[in-house]
mmCIF file of C-alpha atoms in Angstrom:
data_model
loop_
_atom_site.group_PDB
_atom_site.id
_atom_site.type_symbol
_atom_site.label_atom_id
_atom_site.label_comp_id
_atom_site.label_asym_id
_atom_site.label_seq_id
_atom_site.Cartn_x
_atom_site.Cartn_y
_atom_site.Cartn_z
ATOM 1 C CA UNK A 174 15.786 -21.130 -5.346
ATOM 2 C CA UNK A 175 19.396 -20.654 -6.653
ATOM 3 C CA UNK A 176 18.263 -17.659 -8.894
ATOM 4 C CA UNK A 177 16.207 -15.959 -6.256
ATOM 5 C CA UNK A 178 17.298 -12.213 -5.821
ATOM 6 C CA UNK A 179 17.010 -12.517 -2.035
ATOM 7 C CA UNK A 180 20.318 -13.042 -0.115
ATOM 8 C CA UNK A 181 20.659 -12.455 3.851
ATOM 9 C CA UNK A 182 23.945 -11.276 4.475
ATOM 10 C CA UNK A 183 26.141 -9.086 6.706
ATOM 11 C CA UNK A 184 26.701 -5.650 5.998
ATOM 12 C CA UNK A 185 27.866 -2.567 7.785
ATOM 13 C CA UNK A 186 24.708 -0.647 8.395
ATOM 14 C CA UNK A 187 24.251 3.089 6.517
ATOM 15 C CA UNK A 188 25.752 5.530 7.170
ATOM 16 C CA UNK A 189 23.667 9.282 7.199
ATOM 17 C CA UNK A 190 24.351 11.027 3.922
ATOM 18 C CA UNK A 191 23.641 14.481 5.100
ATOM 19 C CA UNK A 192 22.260 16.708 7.695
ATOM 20 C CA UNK A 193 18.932 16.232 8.321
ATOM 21 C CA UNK A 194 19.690 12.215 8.505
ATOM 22 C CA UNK A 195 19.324 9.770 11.244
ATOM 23 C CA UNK A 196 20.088 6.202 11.720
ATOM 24 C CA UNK A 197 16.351 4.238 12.513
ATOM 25 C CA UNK A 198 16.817 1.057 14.699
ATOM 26 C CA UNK A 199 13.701 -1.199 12.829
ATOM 27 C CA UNK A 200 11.606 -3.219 15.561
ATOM 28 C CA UNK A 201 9.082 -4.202 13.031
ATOM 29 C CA UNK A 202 8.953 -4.568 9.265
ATOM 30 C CA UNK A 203 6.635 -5.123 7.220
ATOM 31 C CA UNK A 204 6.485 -7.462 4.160
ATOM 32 C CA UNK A 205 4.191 -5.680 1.703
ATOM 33 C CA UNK A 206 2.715 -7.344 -1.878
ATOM 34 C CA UNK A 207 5.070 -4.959 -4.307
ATOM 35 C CA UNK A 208 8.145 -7.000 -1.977
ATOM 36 C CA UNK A 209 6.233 -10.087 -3.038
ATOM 37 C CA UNK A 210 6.179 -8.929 -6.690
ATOM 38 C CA UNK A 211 9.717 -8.193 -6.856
ATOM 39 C CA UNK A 212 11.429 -10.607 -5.027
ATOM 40 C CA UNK A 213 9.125 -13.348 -6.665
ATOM 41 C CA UNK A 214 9.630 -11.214 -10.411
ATOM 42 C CA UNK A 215 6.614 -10.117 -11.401
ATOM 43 C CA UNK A 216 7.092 -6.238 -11.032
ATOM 44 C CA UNK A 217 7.027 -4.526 -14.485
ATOM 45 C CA UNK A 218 11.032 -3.553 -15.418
ATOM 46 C CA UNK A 219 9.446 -0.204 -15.475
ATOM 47 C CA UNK A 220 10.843 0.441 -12.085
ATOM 48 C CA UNK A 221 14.341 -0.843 -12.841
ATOM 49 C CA UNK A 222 16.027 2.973 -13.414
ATOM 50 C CA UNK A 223 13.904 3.788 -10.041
ATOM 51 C CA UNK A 224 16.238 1.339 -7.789
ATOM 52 C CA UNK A 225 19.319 1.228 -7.404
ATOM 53 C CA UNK A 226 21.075 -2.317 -6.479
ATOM 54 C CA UNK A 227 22.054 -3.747 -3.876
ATOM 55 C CA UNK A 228 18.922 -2.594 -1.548
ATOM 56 C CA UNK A 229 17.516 -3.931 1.213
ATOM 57 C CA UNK A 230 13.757 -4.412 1.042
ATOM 58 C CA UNK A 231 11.251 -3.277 3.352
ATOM 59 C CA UNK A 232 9.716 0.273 3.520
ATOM 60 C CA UNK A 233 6.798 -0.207 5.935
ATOM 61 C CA UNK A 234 8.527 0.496 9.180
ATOM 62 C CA UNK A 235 8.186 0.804 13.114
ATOM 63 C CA UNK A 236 11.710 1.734 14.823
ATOM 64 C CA UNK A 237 13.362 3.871 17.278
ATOM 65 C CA UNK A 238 15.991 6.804 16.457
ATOM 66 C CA UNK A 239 19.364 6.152 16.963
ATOM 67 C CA UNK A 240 20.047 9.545 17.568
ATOM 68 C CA UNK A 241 18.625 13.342 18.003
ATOM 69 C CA UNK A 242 16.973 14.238 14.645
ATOM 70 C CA UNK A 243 16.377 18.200 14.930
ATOM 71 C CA UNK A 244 13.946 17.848 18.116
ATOM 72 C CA UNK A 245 13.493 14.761 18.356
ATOM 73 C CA UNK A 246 15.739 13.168 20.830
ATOM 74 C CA UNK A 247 17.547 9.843 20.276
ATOM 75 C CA UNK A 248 14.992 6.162 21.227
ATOM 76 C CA UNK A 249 12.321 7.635 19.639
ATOM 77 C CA UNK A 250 9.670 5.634 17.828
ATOM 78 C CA UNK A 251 9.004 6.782 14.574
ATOM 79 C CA UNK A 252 7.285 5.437 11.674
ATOM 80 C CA UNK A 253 8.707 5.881 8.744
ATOM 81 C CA UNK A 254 7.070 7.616 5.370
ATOM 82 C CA UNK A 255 9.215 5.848 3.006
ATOM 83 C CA UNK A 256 9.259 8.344 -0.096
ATOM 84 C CA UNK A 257 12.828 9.661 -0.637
ATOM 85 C CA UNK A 258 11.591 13.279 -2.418
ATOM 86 C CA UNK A 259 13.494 16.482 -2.597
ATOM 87 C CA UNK A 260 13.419 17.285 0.605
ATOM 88 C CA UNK A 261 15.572 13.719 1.874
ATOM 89 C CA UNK A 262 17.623 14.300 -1.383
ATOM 90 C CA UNK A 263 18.784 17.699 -0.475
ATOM 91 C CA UNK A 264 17.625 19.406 -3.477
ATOM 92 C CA UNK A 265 14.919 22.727 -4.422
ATOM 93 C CA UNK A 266 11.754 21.591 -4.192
ATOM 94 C CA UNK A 267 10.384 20.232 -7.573
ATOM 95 C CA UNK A 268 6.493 21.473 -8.153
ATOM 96 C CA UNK A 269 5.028 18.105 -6.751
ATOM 97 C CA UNK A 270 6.833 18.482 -3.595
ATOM 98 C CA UNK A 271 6.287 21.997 -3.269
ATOM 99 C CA UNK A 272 2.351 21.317 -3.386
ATOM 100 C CA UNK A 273 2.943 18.419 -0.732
ATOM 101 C CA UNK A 274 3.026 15.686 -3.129
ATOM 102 C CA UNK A 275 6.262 13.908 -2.473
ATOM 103 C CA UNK A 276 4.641 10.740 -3.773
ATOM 104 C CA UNK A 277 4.818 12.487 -7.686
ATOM 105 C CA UNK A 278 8.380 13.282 -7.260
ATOM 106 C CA UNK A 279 10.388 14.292 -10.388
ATOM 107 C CA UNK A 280 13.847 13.522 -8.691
ATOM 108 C CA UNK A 281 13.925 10.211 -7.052
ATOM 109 C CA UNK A 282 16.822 9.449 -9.334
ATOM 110 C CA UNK A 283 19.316 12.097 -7.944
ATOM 111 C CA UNK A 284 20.685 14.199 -5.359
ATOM 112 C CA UNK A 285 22.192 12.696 -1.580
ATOM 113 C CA UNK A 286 21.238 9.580 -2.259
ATOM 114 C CA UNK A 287 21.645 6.769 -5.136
ATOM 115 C CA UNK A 288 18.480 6.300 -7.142
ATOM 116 C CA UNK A 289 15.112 4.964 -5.184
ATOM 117 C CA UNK A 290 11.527 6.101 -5.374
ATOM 118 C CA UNK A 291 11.489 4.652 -1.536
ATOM 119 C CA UNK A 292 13.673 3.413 1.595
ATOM 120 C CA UNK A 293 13.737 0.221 0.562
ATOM 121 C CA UNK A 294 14.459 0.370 -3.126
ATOM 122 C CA UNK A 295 17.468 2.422 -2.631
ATOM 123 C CA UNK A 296 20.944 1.318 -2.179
ATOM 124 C CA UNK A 297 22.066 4.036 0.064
ATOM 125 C CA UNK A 298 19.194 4.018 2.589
ATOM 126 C CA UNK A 299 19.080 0.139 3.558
ATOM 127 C CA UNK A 300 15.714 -0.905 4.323
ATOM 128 C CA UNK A 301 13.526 -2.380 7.207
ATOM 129 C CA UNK A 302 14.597 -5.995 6.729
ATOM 130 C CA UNK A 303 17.782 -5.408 8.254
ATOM 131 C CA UNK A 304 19.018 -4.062 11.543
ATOM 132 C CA UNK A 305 19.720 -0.232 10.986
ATOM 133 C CA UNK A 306 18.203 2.133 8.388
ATOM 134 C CA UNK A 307 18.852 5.506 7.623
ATOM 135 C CA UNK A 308 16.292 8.037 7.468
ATOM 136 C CA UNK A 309 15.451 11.901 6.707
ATOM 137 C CA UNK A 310 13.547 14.247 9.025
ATOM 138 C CA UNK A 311 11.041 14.557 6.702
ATOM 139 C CA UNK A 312 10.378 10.692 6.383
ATOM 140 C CA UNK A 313 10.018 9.905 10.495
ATOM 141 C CA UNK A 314 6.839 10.836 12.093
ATOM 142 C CA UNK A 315 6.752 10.160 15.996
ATOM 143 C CA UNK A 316 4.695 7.188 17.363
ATOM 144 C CA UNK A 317 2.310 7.880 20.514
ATOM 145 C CA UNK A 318 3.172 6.292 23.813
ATOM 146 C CA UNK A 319 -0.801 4.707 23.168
ATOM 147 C CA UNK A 320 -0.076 3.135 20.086
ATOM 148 C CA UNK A 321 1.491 -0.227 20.056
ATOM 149 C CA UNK A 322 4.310 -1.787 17.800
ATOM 150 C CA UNK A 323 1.467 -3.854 16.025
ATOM 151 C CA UNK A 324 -0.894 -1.077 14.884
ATOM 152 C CA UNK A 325 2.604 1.309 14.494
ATOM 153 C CA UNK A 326 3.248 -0.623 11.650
ATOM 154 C CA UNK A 327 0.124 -0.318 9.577
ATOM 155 C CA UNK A 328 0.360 2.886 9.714
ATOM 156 C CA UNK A 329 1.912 3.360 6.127
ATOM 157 C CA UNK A 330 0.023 0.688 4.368
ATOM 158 C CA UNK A 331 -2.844 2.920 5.943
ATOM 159 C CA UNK A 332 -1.627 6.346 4.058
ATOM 160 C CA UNK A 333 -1.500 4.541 1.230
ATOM 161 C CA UNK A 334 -4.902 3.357 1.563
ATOM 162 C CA UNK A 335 -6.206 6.770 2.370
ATOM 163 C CA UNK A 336 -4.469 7.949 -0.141
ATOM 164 C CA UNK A 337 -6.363 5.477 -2.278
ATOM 165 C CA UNK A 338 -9.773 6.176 -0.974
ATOM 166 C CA UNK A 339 -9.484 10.104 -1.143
ATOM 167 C CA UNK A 340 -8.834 9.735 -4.819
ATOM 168 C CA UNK A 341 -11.441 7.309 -5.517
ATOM 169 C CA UNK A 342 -13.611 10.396 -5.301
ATOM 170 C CA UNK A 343 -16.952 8.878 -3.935
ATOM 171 C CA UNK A 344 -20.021 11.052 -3.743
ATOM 172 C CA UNK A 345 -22.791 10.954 -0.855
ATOM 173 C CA UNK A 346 -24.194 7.354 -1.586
ATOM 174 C CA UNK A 347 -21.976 6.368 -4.471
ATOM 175 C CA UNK A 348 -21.593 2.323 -4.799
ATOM 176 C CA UNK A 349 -18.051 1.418 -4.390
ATOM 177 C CA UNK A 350 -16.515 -2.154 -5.372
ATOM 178 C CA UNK A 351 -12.718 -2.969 -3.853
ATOM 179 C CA UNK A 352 -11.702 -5.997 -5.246
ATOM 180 C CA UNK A 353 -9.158 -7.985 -2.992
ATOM 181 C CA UNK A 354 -9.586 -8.465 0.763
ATOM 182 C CA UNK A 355 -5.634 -8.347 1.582
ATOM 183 C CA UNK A 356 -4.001 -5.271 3.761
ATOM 184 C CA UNK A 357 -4.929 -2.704 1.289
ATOM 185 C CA UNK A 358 -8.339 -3.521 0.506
ATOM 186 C CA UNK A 359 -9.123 -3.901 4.515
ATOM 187 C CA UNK A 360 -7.722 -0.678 4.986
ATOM 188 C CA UNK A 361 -8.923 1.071 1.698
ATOM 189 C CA UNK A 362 -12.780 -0.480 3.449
ATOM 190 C CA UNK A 363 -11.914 1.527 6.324
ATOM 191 C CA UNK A 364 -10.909 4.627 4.953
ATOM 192 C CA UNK A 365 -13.611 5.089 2.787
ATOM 193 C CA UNK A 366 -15.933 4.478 6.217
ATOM 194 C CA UNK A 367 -13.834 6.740 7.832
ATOM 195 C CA UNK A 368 -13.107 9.292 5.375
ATOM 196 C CA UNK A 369 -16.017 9.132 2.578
ATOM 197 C CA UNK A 370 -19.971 9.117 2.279
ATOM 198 C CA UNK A 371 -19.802 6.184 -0.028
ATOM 199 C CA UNK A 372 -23.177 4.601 0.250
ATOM 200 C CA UNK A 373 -23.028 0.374 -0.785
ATOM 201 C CA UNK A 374 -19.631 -0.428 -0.617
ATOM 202 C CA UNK A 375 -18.796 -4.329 -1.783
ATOM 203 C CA UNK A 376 -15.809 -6.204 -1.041
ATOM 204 C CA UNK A 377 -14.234 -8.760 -3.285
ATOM 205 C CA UNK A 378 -12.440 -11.121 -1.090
ATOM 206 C CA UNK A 379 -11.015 -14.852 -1.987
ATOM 207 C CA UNK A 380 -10.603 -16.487 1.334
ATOM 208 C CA UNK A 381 -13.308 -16.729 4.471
ATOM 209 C CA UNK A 382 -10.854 -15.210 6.995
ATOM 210 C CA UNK A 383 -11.042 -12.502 4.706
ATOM 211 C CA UNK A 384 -14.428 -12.600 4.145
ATOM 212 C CA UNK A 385 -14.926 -12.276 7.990
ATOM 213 C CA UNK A 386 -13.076 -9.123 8.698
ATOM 214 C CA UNK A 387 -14.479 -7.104 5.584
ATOM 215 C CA UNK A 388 -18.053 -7.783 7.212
ATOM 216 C CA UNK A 389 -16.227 -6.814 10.553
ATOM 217 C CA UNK A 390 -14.721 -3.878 8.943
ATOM 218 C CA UNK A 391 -17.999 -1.984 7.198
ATOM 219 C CA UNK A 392 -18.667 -3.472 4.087
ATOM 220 C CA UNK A 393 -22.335 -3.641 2.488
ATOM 221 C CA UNK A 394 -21.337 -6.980 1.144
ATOM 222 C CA UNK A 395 -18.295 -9.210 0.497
ATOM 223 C CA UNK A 396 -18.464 -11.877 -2.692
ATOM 224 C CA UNK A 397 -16.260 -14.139 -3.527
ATOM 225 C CA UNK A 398 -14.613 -13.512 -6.657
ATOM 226 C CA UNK A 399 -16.173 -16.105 -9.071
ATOM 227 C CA UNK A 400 -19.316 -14.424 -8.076
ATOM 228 C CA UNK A 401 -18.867 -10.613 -8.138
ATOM 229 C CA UNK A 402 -20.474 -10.357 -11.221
ATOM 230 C CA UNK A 403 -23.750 -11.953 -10.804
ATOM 231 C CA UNK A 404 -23.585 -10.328 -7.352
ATOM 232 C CA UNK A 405 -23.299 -6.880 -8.646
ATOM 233 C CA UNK A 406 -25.941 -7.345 -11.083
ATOM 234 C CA UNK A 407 -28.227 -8.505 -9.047
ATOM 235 C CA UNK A 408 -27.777 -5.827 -6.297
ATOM 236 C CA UNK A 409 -27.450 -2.720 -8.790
ATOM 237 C CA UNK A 410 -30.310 -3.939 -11.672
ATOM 238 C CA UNK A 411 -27.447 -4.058 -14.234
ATOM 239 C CA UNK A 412 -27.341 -5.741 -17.865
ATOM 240 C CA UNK A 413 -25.151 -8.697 -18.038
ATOM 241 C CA UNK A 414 -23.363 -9.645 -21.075
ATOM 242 C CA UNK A 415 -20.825 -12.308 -22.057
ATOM 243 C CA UNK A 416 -18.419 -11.714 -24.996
ATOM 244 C CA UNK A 417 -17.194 -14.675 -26.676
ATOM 245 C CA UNK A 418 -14.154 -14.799 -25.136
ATOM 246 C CA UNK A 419 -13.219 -13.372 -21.985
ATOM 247 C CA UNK A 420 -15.331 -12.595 -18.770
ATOM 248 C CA UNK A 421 -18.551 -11.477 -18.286
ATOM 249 C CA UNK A 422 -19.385 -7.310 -17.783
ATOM 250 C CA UNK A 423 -22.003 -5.670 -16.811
ATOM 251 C CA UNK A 424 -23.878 -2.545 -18.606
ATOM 252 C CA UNK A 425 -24.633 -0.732 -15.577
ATOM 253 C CA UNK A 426 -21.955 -1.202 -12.611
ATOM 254 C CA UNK A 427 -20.771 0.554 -9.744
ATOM 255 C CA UNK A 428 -19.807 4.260 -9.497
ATOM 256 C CA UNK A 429 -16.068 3.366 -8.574
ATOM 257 C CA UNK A 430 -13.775 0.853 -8.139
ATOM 258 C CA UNK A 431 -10.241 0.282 -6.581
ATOM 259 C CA UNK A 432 -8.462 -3.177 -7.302
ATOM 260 C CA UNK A 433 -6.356 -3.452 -4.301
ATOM 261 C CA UNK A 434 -4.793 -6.236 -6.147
ATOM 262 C CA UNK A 435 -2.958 -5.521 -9.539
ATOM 263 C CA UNK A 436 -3.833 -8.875 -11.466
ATOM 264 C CA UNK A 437 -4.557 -8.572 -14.465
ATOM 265 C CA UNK A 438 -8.042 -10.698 -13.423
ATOM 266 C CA UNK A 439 -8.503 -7.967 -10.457
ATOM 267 C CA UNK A 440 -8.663 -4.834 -13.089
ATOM 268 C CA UNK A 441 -10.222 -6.843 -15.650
ATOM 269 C CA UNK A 442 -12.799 -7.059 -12.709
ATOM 270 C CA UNK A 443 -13.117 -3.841 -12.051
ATOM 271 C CA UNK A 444 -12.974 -2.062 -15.772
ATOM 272 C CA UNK A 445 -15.837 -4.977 -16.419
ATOM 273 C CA UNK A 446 -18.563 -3.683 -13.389
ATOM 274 C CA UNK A 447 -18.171 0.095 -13.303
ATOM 275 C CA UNK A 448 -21.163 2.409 -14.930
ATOM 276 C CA UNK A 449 -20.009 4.253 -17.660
ATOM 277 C CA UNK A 450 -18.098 7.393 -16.921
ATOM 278 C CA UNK A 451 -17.261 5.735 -13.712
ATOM 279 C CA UNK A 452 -13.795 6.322 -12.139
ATOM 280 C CA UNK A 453 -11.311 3.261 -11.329
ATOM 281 C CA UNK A 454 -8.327 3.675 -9.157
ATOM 282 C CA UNK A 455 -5.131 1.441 -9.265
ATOM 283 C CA UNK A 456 -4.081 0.798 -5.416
ATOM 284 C CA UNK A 457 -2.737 -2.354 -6.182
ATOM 285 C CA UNK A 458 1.113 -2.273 -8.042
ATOM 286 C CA UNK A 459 -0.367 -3.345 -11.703
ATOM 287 C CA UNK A 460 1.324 -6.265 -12.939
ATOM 288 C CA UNK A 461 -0.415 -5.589 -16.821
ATOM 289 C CA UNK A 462 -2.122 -7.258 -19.590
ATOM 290 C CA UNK A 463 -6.127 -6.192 -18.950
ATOM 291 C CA UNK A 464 -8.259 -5.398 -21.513
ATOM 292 C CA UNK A 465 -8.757 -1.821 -21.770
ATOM 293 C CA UNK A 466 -11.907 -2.111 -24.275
ATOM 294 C CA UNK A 467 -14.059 -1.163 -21.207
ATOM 295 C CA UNK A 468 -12.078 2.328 -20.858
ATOM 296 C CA UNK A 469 -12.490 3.169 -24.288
ATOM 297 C CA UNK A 470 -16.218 1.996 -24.685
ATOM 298 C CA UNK A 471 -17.372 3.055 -21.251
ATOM 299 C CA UNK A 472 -15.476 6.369 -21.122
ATOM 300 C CA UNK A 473 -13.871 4.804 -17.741
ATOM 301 C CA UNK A 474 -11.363 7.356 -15.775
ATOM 302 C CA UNK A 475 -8.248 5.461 -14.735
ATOM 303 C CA UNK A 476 -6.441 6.745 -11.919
ATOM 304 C CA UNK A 477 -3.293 5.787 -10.092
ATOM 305 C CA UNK A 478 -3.177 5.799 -6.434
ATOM 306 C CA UNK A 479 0.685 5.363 -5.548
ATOM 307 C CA UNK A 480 2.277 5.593 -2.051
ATOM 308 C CA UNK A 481 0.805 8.850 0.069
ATOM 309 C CA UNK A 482 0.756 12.658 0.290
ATOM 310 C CA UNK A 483 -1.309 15.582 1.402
ATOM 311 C CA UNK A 484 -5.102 15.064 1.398
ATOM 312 C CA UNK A 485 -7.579 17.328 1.430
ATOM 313 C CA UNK A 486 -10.521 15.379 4.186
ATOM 314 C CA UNK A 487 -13.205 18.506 5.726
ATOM 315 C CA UNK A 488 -11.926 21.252 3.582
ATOM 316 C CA UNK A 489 -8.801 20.838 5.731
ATOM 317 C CA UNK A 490 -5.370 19.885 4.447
ATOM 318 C CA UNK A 491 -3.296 17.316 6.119
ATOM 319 C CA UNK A 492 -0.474 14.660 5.423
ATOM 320 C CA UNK A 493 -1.833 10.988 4.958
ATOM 321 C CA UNK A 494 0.536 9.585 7.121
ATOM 322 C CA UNK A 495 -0.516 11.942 9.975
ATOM 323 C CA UNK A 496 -4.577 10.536 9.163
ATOM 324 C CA UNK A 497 -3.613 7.289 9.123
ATOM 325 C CA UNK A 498 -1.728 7.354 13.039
ATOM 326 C CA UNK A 499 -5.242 8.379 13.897
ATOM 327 C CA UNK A 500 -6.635 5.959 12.099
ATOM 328 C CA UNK A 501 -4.454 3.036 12.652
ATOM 329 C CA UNK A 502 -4.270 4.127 16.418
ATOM 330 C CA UNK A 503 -8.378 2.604 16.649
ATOM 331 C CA UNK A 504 -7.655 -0.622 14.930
ATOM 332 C CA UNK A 505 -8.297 -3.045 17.099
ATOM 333 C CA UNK A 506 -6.062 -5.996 16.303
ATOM 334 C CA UNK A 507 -5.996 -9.721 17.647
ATOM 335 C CA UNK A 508 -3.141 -11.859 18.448
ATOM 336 C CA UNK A 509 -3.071 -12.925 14.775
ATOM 337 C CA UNK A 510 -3.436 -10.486 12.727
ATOM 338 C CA UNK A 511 0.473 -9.765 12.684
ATOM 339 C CA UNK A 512 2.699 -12.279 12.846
ATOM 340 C CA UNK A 513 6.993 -11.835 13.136
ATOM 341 C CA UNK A 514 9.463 -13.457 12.396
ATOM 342 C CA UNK A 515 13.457 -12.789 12.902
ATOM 343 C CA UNK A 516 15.360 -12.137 9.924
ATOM 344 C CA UNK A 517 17.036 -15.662 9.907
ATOM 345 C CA UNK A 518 13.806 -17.210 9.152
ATOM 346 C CA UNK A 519 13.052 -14.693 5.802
ATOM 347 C CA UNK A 520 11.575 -18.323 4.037
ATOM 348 C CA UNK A 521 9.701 -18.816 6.461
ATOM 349 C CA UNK A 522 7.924 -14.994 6.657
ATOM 350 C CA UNK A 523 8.009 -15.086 2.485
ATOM 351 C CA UNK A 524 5.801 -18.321 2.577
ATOM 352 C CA UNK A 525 3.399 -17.129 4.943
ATOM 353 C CA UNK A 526 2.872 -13.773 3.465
ATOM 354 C CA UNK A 527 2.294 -15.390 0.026
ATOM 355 C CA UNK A 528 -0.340 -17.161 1.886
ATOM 356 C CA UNK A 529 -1.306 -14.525 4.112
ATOM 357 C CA UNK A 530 -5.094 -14.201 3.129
ATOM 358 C CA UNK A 531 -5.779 -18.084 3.250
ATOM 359 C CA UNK A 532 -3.759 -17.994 6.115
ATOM 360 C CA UNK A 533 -6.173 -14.712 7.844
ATOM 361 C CA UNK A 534 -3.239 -13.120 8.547
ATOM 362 C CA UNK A 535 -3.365 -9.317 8.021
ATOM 363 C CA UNK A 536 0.824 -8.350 8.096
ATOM 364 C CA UNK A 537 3.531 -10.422 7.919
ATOM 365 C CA UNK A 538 6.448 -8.830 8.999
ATOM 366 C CA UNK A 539 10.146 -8.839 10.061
ATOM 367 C CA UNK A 540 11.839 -8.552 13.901
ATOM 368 C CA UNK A 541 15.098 -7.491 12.997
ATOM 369 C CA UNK A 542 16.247 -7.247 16.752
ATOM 370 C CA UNK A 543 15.338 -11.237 17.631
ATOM 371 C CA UNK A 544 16.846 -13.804 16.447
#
C-alpha cells in the first residue's frame, strides 16, 4: 500500500568505508520474519535509534567478493555474518567483542559506519536485497566448493539457531518444547539434535508441511498449536488448570522452551507449559504483550537468544557461523524448500514468505542478479 516503507529504487551501490571493507556481489537473499515485522510494522520502536534510514533490507546473505579482502581473492563466495561490531566499525574492542560476542555489542551506533545493529539495518552498508553490499573482513566467511547456493544461505538463520539451542541449556534427557515450525524452529530442532542431549523434544507447528519436516527433522512429537497443551499434559503427567480468563497452563511442563515465533500467543505458550524453575529462551524477535504471571509465580528464567557468537559445543570454543557451514552443509534440501525471486517481483516474494509455512516453503529469498 501507499504507506508501505518498502520502495525499489535505483541507487549507486556502497561504497567501502575503510580498510578492511569489500564490496559483496549478493546471489541469494534471504527474506527473514524480523524483515516481515518491520516492513509490515510490527517491530517494537525499540530498535528505531539501532537503524539508521534509508537501508536496504536483507542480512541473510550468499554472494561473491568483488574484490581481494586480505587473503581472500576477488569471486569468492562468502556468507555473510551480518553483525556490524567493533571490529567492522573500526573501533577498540568493547568487552562483548573482546570475549567473542559481537552479537552484545555496545557500539552499533558509532564508528565507520552510520548506526545499525546489522547489514541490513544500516544505511551505509546496503543490504542483500539489492545488487552490491559492502562488507567487513570480519563479517564474510568463505563458502565450500561442496556447498550449494541453496544450503549457503541458511547458513546464518542456522547460527542463529545454534545460537538459540546452546543457550537453551538442555541437560542429558531434558524435555524441550519449540513452539513454531518456520526456519528457526526447523533449524533450532536440528541443532539441539545436533548439538544437545535433549531427551523428548516437541514441536509446535501450525501447518502440515510443517508438521512433515519436524517429524523428518528429529522431533519426539509435533502438535498443532490448539493442542499443545493437552498434548504436553498428557505426555509429561502434568496438572492442567484454566484461569478465568486467558489460556490454559500446566503445573508441571517441560524443562525448556524456545518460541521461535515472538507472538505474544507463542510466549504465552511457552511461559504457560514450562516446570517451575524452567528456562525459556526468546529466538523469535518478541513483538510484546504476554503475561509474565508465569515468570513471577513459576520462578521462570527468561533468556534472549539474539543473532550469533562464539559457542562453547565439546568443551571447545568456536564461532556459530563456522558450526552452522557444517551444519547447513548436511541439509538435504528439495526443489522447494527455497524459492527466488528477482528483485522486480519484491510483492510477489513478500506474499509468499508471509505464507511461507502454509505454503511448505522453508526460505523465501531474493536473486538480485536475475531479473
Amino acid at each position: 500500500g501507499p504507506l508501505a516503507p518498502l520502495r525499489l529504487v535505483n541507487r549507486d551501490p556502497p561504497e567501502p568505508p575503510a580498510e578492511g571493507w569489500a564490496r559483496v556481489r549478493p546471489r541469494l537473499s534471504g527474506v527473514c520474519g524480523s524483515d516481515l515485522a518491520t516492513i509490515s510494522g510490527r517491530s517494537s520502536f525499540y530498535f528505531s535509534p539501532l537503524v539508521s534510514m534509508p537501508f536496504v533490507p536483507g542480512h541473510e546473505v550468499v554472494g561473491d567478493l568483488g574484490e581481494d579482502l586480505d587473503e581472500l581473492p576477488a569471486g569468492t563466495r562468502v556468507v555473510l555474518n551480518p553483525v556490524l561490531g567493533c571490529e567492522a566499525r573500526g573501533l577498540p574492542l568493547c568487552p562483548a567483542c573482546a570475549a567473542g560476542f559481537a552479537d552484545r555489542c555496545d557500539r552499533i551506533t558509532v564508528g565507520h559506519v552510520a548506526a545499525g545493529l546489522q547489514t541490513g539495518y544500516c544505511a551505509d552498508t546496503g543490504g542483500g536485497w539489492s545488487g552490491m553490499l559492502v562488507a567487513h573482513r570480519s563479517q564474510v566467511h568463505p563458502v565450500p566448493d561442496t556447498m550449494t547456493d541453496q544450503q549457503a544461505v541458511l547458513v546464518e538463520p542456522m547460527a542463529c539457531a545454534i545460537h538459540a539451542a546452546l543457550r537453551c541449556r538442555a541437560e542429558p534427557g531434558d524435555t524441550v518444547l519449540v513452539v513454531g515450525a518456520g526456519t528457526v524452529g526447523l533449524l533450532v530442532l536440528l541443532a539441539l539434535r545436533e548439538f544437545s542431549e535433549a531427551g523428548r523434544i516437541t514441536v509446535v507447528a501450525k501447518h502440515a508441511a510443517q508438521q512433515d519436516v519436524a517429524q523428518r527433522f528429529g522431533a519426539s512429537e509435533v502438535v498443532p498449536p490448539s493442542g499443545a497443551v493437552t498434548a504436553l499434559r498428557r505426555s509429561l503427567r502434568a496438572f492442567r488448570l484454566r484461569p478465568e480468563r486467558g489460556t490454559p497452563f500446566l503445573l508441571g511442563g517441560v524443562d525448556r522452551a524456545i518460541d521461535c515465533v515472538g507472538s505474544r500467543a507463542s510466549l504465552d505458550l511457552a511461559l504457560r507449559t514450562t516446570r517451575a524453575g524452567g528456562r525459556v529462551v526468546l529466538a523469535g524477535m518478541p513483538e510484546g504483550g504476554a503475561d509474565l504471571a508465569p515468570v513471577w509465580f513459576r520462578e521462570l528464567e527468561v533468556v534472549g537468544a539474539y543473532a550469533s557468537g562464539t559457542e562453547t559445543v565439546n568443551g571447545e570454543q568456536r564461532m556459530a557461523m563456522d558450526l552452522a557451514l557444517e551444519l547447513a552443509s548436511q541439509l538435504e534440501l528439495d526443489a522447494s524448500a527455497t524459492v527466488a525471486y528477482p528483485l522486480d517481483r519484491w510483492r510477489e516474494a513478500v506474499d509468499h514468505a508471509l505464507s511461507a509455512g502454509r505454503l511448505g516453503t522453508m526460505k523465501v529469498a531474493f536473486q538480485p542478479q536475475e531479473g
